[in-house]
PDB file of C-alpha atoms in Angstrom:
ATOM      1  CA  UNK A   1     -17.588  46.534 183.126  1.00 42.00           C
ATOM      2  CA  UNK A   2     -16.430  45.738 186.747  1.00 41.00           C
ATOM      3  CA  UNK A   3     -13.064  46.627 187.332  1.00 39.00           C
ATOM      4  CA  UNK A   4     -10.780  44.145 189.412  1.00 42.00           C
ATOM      5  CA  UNK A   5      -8.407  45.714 191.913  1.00 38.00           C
ATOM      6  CA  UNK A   6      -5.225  45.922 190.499  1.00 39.00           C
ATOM      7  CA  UNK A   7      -1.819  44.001 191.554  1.00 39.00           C
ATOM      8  CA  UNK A   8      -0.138  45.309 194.494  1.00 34.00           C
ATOM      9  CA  UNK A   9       3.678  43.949 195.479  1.00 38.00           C
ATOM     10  CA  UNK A  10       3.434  41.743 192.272  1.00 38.00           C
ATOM     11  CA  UNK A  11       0.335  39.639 193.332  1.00 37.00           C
ATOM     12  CA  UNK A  12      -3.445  40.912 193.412  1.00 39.00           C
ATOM     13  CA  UNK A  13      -4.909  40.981 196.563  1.00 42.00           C
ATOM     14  CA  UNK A  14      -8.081  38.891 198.090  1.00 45.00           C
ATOM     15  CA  UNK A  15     -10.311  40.456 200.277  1.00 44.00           C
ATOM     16  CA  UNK A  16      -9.604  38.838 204.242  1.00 46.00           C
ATOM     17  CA  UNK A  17     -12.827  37.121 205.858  1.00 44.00           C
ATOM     18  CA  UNK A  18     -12.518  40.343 208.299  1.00 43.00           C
ATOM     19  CA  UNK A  19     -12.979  43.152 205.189  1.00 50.00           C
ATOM     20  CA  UNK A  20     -16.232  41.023 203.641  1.00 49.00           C
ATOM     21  CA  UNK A  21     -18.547  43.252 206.006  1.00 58.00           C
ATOM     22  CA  UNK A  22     -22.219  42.276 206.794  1.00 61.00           C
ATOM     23  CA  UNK A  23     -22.139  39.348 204.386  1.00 68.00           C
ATOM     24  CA  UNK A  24     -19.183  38.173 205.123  1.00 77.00           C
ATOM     25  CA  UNK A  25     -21.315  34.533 205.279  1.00 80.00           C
ATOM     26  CA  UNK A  26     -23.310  34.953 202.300  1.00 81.00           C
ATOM     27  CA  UNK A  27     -19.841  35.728 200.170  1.00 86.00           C
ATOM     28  CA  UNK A  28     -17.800  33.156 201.672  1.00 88.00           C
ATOM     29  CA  UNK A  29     -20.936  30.648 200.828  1.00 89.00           C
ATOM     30  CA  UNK A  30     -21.555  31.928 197.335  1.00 90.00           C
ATOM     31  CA  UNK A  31     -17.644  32.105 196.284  1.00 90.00           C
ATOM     32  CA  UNK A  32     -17.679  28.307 197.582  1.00 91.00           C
ATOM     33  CA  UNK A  33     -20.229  27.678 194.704  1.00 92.00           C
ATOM     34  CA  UNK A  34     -18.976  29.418 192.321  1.00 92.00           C
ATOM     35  CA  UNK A  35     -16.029  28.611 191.853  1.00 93.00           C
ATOM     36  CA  UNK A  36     -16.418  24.719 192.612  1.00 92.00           C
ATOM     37  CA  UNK A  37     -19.155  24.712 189.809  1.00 92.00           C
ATOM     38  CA  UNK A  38     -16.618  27.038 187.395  1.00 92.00           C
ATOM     39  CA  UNK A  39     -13.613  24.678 187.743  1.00 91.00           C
ATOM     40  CA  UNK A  40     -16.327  21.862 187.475  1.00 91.00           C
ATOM     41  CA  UNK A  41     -16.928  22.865 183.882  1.00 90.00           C
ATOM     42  CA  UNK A  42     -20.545  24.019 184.883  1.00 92.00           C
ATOM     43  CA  UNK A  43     -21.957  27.917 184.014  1.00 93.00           C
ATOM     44  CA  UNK A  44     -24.204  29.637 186.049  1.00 94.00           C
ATOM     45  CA  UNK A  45     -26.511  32.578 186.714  1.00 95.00           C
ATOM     46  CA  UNK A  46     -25.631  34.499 189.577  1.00 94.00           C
ATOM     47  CA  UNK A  47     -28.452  36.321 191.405  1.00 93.00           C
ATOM     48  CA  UNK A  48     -28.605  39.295 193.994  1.00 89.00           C
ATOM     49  CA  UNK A  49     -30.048  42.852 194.739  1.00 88.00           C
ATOM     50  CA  UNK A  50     -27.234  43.733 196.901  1.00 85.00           C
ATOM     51  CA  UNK A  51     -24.823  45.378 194.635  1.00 83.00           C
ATOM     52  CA  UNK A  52     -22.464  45.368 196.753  1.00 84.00           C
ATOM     53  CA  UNK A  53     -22.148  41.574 197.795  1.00 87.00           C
ATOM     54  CA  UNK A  54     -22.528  41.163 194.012  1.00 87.00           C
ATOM     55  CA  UNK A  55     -18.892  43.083 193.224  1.00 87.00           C
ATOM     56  CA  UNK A  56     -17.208  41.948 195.786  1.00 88.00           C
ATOM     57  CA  UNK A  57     -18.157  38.360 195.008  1.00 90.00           C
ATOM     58  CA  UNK A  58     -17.232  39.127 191.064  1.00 89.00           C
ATOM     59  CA  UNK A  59     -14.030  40.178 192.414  1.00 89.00           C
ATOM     60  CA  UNK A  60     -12.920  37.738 194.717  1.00 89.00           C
ATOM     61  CA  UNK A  61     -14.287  35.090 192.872  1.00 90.00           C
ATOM     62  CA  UNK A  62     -12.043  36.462 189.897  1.00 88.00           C
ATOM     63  CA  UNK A  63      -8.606  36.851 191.924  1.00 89.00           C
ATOM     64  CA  UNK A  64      -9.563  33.062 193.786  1.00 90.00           C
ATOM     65  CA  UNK A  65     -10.020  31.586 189.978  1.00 89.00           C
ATOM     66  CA  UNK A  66      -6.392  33.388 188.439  1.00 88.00           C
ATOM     67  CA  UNK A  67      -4.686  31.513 191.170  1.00 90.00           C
ATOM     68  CA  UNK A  68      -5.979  28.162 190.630  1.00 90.00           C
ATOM     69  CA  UNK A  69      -5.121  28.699 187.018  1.00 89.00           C
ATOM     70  CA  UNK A  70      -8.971  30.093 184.844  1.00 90.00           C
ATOM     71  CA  UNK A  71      -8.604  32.543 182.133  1.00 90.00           C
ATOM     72  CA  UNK A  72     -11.452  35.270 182.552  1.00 91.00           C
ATOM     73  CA  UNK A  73     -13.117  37.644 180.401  1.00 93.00           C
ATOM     74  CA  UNK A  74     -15.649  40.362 181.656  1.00 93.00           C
ATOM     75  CA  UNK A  75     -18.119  42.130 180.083  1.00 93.00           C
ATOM     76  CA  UNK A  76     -21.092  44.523 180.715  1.00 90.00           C
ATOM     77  CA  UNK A  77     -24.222  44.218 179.028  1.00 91.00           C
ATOM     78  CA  UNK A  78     -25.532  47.518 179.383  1.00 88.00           C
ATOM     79  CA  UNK A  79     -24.136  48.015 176.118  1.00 79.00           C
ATOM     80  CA  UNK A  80     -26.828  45.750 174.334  1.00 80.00           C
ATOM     81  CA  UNK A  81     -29.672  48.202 175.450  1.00 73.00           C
ATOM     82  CA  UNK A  82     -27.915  51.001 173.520  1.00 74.00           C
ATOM     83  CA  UNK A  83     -26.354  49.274 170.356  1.00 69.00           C
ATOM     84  CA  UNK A  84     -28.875  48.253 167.279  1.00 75.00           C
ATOM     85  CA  UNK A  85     -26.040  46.244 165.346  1.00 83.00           C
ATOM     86  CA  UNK A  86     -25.422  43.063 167.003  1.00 86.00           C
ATOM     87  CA  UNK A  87     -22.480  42.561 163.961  1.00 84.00           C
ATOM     88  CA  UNK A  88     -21.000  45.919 165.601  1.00 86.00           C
ATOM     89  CA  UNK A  89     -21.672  44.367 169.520  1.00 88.00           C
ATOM     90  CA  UNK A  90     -19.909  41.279 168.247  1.00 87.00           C
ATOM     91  CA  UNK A  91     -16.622  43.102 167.122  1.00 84.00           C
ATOM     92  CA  UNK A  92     -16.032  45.475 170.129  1.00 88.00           C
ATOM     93  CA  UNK A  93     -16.881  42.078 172.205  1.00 90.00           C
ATOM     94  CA  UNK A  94     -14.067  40.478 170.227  1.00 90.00           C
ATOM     95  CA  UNK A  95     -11.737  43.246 170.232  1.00 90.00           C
ATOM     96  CA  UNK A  96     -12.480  43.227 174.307  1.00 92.00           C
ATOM     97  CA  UNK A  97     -11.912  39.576 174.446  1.00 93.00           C
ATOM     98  CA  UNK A  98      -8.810  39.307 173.198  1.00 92.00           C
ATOM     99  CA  UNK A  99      -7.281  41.906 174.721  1.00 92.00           C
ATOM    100  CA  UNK A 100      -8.349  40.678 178.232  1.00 92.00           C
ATOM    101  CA  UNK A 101      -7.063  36.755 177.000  1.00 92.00           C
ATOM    102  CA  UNK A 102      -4.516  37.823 175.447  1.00 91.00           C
ATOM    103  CA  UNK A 103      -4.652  36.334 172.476  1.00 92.00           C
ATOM    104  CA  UNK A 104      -4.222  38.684 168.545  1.00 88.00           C
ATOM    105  CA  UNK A 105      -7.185  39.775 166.648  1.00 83.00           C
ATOM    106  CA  UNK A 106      -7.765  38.497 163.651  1.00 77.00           C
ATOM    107  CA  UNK A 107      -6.566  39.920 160.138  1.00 75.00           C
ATOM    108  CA  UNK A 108      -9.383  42.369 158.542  1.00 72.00           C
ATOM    109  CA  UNK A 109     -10.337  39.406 155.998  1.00 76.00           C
ATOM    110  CA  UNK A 110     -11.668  37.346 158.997  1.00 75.00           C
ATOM    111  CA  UNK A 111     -13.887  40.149 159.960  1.00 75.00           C
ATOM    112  CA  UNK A 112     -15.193  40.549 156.507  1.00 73.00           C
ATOM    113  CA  UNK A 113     -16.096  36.937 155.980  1.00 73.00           C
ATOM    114  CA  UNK A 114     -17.398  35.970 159.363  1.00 70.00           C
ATOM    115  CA  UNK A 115     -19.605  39.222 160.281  1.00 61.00           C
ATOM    116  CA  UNK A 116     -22.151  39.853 157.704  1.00 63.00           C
ATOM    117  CA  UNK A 117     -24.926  37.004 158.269  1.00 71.00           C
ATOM    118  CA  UNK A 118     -24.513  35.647 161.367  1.00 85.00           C
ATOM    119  CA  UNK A 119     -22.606  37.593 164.393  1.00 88.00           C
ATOM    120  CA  UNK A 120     -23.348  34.748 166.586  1.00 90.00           C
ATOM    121  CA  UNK A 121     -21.956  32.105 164.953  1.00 91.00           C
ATOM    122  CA  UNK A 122     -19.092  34.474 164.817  1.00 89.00           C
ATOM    123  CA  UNK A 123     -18.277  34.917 168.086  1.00 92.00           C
ATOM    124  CA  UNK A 124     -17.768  31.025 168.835  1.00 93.00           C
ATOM    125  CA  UNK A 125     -15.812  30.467 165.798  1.00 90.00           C
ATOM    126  CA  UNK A 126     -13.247  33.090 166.947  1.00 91.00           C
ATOM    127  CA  UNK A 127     -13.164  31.203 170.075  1.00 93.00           C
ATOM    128  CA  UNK A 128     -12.905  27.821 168.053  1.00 92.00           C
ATOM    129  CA  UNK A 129      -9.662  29.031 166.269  1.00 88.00           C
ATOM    130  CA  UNK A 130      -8.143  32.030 167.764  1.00 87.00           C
ATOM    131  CA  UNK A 131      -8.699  31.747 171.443  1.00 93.00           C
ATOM    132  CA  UNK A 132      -9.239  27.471 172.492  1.00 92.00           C
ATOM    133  CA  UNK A 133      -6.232  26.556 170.519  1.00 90.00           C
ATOM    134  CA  UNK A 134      -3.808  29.495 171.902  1.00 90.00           C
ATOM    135  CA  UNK A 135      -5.205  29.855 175.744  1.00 90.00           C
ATOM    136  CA  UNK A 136      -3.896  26.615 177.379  1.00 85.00           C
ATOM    137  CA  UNK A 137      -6.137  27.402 180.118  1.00 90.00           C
ATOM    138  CA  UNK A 138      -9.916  26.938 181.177  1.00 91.00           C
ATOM    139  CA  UNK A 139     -11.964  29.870 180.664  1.00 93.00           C
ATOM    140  CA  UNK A 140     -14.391  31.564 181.953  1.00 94.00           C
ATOM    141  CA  UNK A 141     -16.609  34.304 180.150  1.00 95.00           C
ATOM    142  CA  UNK A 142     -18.452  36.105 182.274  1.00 94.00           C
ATOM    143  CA  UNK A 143     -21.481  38.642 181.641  1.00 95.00           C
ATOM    144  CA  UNK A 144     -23.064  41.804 184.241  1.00 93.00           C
ATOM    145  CA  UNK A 145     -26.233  43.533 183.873  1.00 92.00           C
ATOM    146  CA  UNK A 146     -27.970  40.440 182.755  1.00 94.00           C
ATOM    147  CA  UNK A 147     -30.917  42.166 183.744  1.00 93.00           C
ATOM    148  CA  UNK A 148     -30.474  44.156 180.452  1.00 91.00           C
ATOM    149  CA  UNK A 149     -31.734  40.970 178.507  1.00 91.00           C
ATOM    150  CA  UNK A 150     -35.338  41.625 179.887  1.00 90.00           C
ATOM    151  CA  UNK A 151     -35.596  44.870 177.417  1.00 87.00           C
ATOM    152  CA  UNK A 152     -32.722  45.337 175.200  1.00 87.00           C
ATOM    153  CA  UNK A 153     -33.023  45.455 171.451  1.00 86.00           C
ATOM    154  CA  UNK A 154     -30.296  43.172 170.824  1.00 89.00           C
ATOM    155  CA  UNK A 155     -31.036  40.419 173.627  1.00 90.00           C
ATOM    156  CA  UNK A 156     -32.431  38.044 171.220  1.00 90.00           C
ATOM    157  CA  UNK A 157     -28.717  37.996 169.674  1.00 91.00           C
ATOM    158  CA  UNK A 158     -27.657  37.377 172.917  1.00 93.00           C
ATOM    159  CA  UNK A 159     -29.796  34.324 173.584  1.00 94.00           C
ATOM    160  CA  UNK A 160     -28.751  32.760 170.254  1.00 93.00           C
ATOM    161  CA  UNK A 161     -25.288  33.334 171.340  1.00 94.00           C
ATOM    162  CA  UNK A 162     -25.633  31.479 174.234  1.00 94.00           C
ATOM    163  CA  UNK A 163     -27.481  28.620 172.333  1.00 94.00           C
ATOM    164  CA  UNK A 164     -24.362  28.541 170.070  1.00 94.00           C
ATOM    165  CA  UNK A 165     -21.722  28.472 172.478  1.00 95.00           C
ATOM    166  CA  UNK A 166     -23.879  25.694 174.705  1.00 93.00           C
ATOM    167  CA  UNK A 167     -24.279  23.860 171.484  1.00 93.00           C
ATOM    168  CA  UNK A 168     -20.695  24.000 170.771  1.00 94.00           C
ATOM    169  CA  UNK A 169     -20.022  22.637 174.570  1.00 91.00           C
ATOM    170  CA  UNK A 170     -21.898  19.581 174.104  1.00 89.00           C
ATOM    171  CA  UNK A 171     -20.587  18.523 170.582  1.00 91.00           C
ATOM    172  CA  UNK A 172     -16.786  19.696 170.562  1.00 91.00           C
ATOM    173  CA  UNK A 173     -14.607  18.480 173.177  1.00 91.00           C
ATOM    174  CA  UNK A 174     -12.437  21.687 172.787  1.00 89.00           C
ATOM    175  CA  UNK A 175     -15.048  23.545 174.662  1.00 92.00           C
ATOM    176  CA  UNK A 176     -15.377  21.654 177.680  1.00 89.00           C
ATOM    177  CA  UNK A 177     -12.429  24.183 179.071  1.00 87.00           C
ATOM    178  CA  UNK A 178     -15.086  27.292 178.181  1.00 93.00           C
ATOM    179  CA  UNK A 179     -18.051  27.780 180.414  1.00 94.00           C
ATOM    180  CA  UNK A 180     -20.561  30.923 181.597  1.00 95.00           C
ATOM    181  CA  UNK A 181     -21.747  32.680 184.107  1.00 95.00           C
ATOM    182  CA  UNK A 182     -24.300  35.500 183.675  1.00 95.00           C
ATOM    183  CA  UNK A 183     -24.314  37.810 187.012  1.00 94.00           C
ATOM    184  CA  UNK A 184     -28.512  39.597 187.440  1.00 93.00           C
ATOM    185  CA  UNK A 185     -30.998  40.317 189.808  1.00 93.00           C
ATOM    186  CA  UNK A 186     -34.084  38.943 188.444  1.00 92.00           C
ATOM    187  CA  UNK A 187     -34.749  35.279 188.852  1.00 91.00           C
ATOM    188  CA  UNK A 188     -33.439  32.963 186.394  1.00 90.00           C
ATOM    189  CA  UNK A 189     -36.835  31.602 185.229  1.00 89.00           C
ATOM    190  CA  UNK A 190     -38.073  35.258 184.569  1.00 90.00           C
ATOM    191  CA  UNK A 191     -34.633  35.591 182.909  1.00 88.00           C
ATOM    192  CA  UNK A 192     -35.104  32.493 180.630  1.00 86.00           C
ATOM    193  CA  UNK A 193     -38.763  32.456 180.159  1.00 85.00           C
ATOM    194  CA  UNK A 194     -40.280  30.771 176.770  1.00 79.00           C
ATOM    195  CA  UNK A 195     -37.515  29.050 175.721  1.00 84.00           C
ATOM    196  CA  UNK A 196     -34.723  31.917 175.342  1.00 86.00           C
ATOM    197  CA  UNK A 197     -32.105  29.839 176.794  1.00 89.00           C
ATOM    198  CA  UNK A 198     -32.407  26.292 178.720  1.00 87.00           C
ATOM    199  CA  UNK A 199     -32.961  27.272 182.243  1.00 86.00           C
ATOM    200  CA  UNK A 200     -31.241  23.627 182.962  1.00 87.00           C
ATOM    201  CA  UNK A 201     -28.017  24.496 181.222  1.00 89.00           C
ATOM    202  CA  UNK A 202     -26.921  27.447 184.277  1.00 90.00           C
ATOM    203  CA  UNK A 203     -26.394  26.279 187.706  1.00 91.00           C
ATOM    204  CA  UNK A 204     -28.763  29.204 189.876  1.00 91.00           C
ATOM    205  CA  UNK A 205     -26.231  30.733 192.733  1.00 92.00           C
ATOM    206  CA  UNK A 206     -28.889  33.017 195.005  1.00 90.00           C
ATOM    207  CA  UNK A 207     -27.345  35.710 196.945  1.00 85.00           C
TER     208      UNK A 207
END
């Protein structure tokens, strides 16, 4: 997972427009997107081979959202091409989740009853009663290494989580303050291709 640079004096620090380096235009134009189509409710897909303009736009972008008020959660999903349990993915995704939000895990019950037959549907009903109702703020989950979805052994999970949680957007108005953005170097429609996730549903930011 990308790490964020830490608080200095009390308050995290943004990178100046003379510290962005060679694409000091390119970040400036893509953090513009970004965020305007993250506080606009709308997820996206984030694409660009330069690593570098890639991190510093997932950090800036991060410390820009915290002060206009978005909850964010990070993850890295190099750990779907090396886990075979998407139940087990699910619960350290959880357990990540809520200590980045903030918000208590559930008791060892709620594990039992929601993990067995379907992880996915899981993972957004933890977010429909332990995280909506509790984090008065939009949020924003965001996922690296979506290149890892080409090739992984649990990406078809992933895809059906993404259905769910999209699902859940359009029919229950407690999601509207929950949107996406998947972060990858491949294009979107390679990404997407035969109907693993509406290529309609991410706005495309090209870096």
């Amino acid at each position: 997972m990308m790490r964020i640079q830490p608080e200095m004096n009390g308050r995290r620090q943004q990178m100046s427009r003379t510290q962005t380096g060679p694409f000091k235009n390119e970040l400036l134009e893509a953090k513009a997107a970004l965020i305007t189509a993250v506080l606009s409710g709308k997820s996206c897909y984030v694409q660009g081979e330069n690593a570098p303009l890639r991190y510093r736009l997932l950090t800036d972008t991060a410390l820009r959202l915290t002060d206009l008020g978005q909850t964010a959660a990070y993850f890295d999903l190099i750990d779907l091409d090396y886990q075979y349990d998407f139940a087990r993915w699910m619960h350290n995704s959880l357990r990540l989740l809520a200590i980045q939000l903030n918000v208590p895990l559930p008791e060892g019950d709620w594990w039992t009853t929601h993990s067995t037959d379907d992880p996915a549907a899981a993972f957004v009903q933890f977010l429909e009663e332990k995280v909506l109702p509790q984090v008065k703020t939009p949020i924003l989950l965001s996922f690296d290494e979506a290149d890892q979805l080409l090739r992984a052994p649990l990406a078809a999970d992933f895809w059906q989580l993404l259905r769910k949680i999209e699902s859940a957007r359009l029919q229950q108005p407690l999601f509207k303050n929950l949107v996406v953005v998947l972060w990858g170097t491949v294009s979107w429609e390679k990404l997407a291709d035969d109907g693993r996730f509406p290529i309609a549903v991410l706005k495309p930011i090209i870096l």
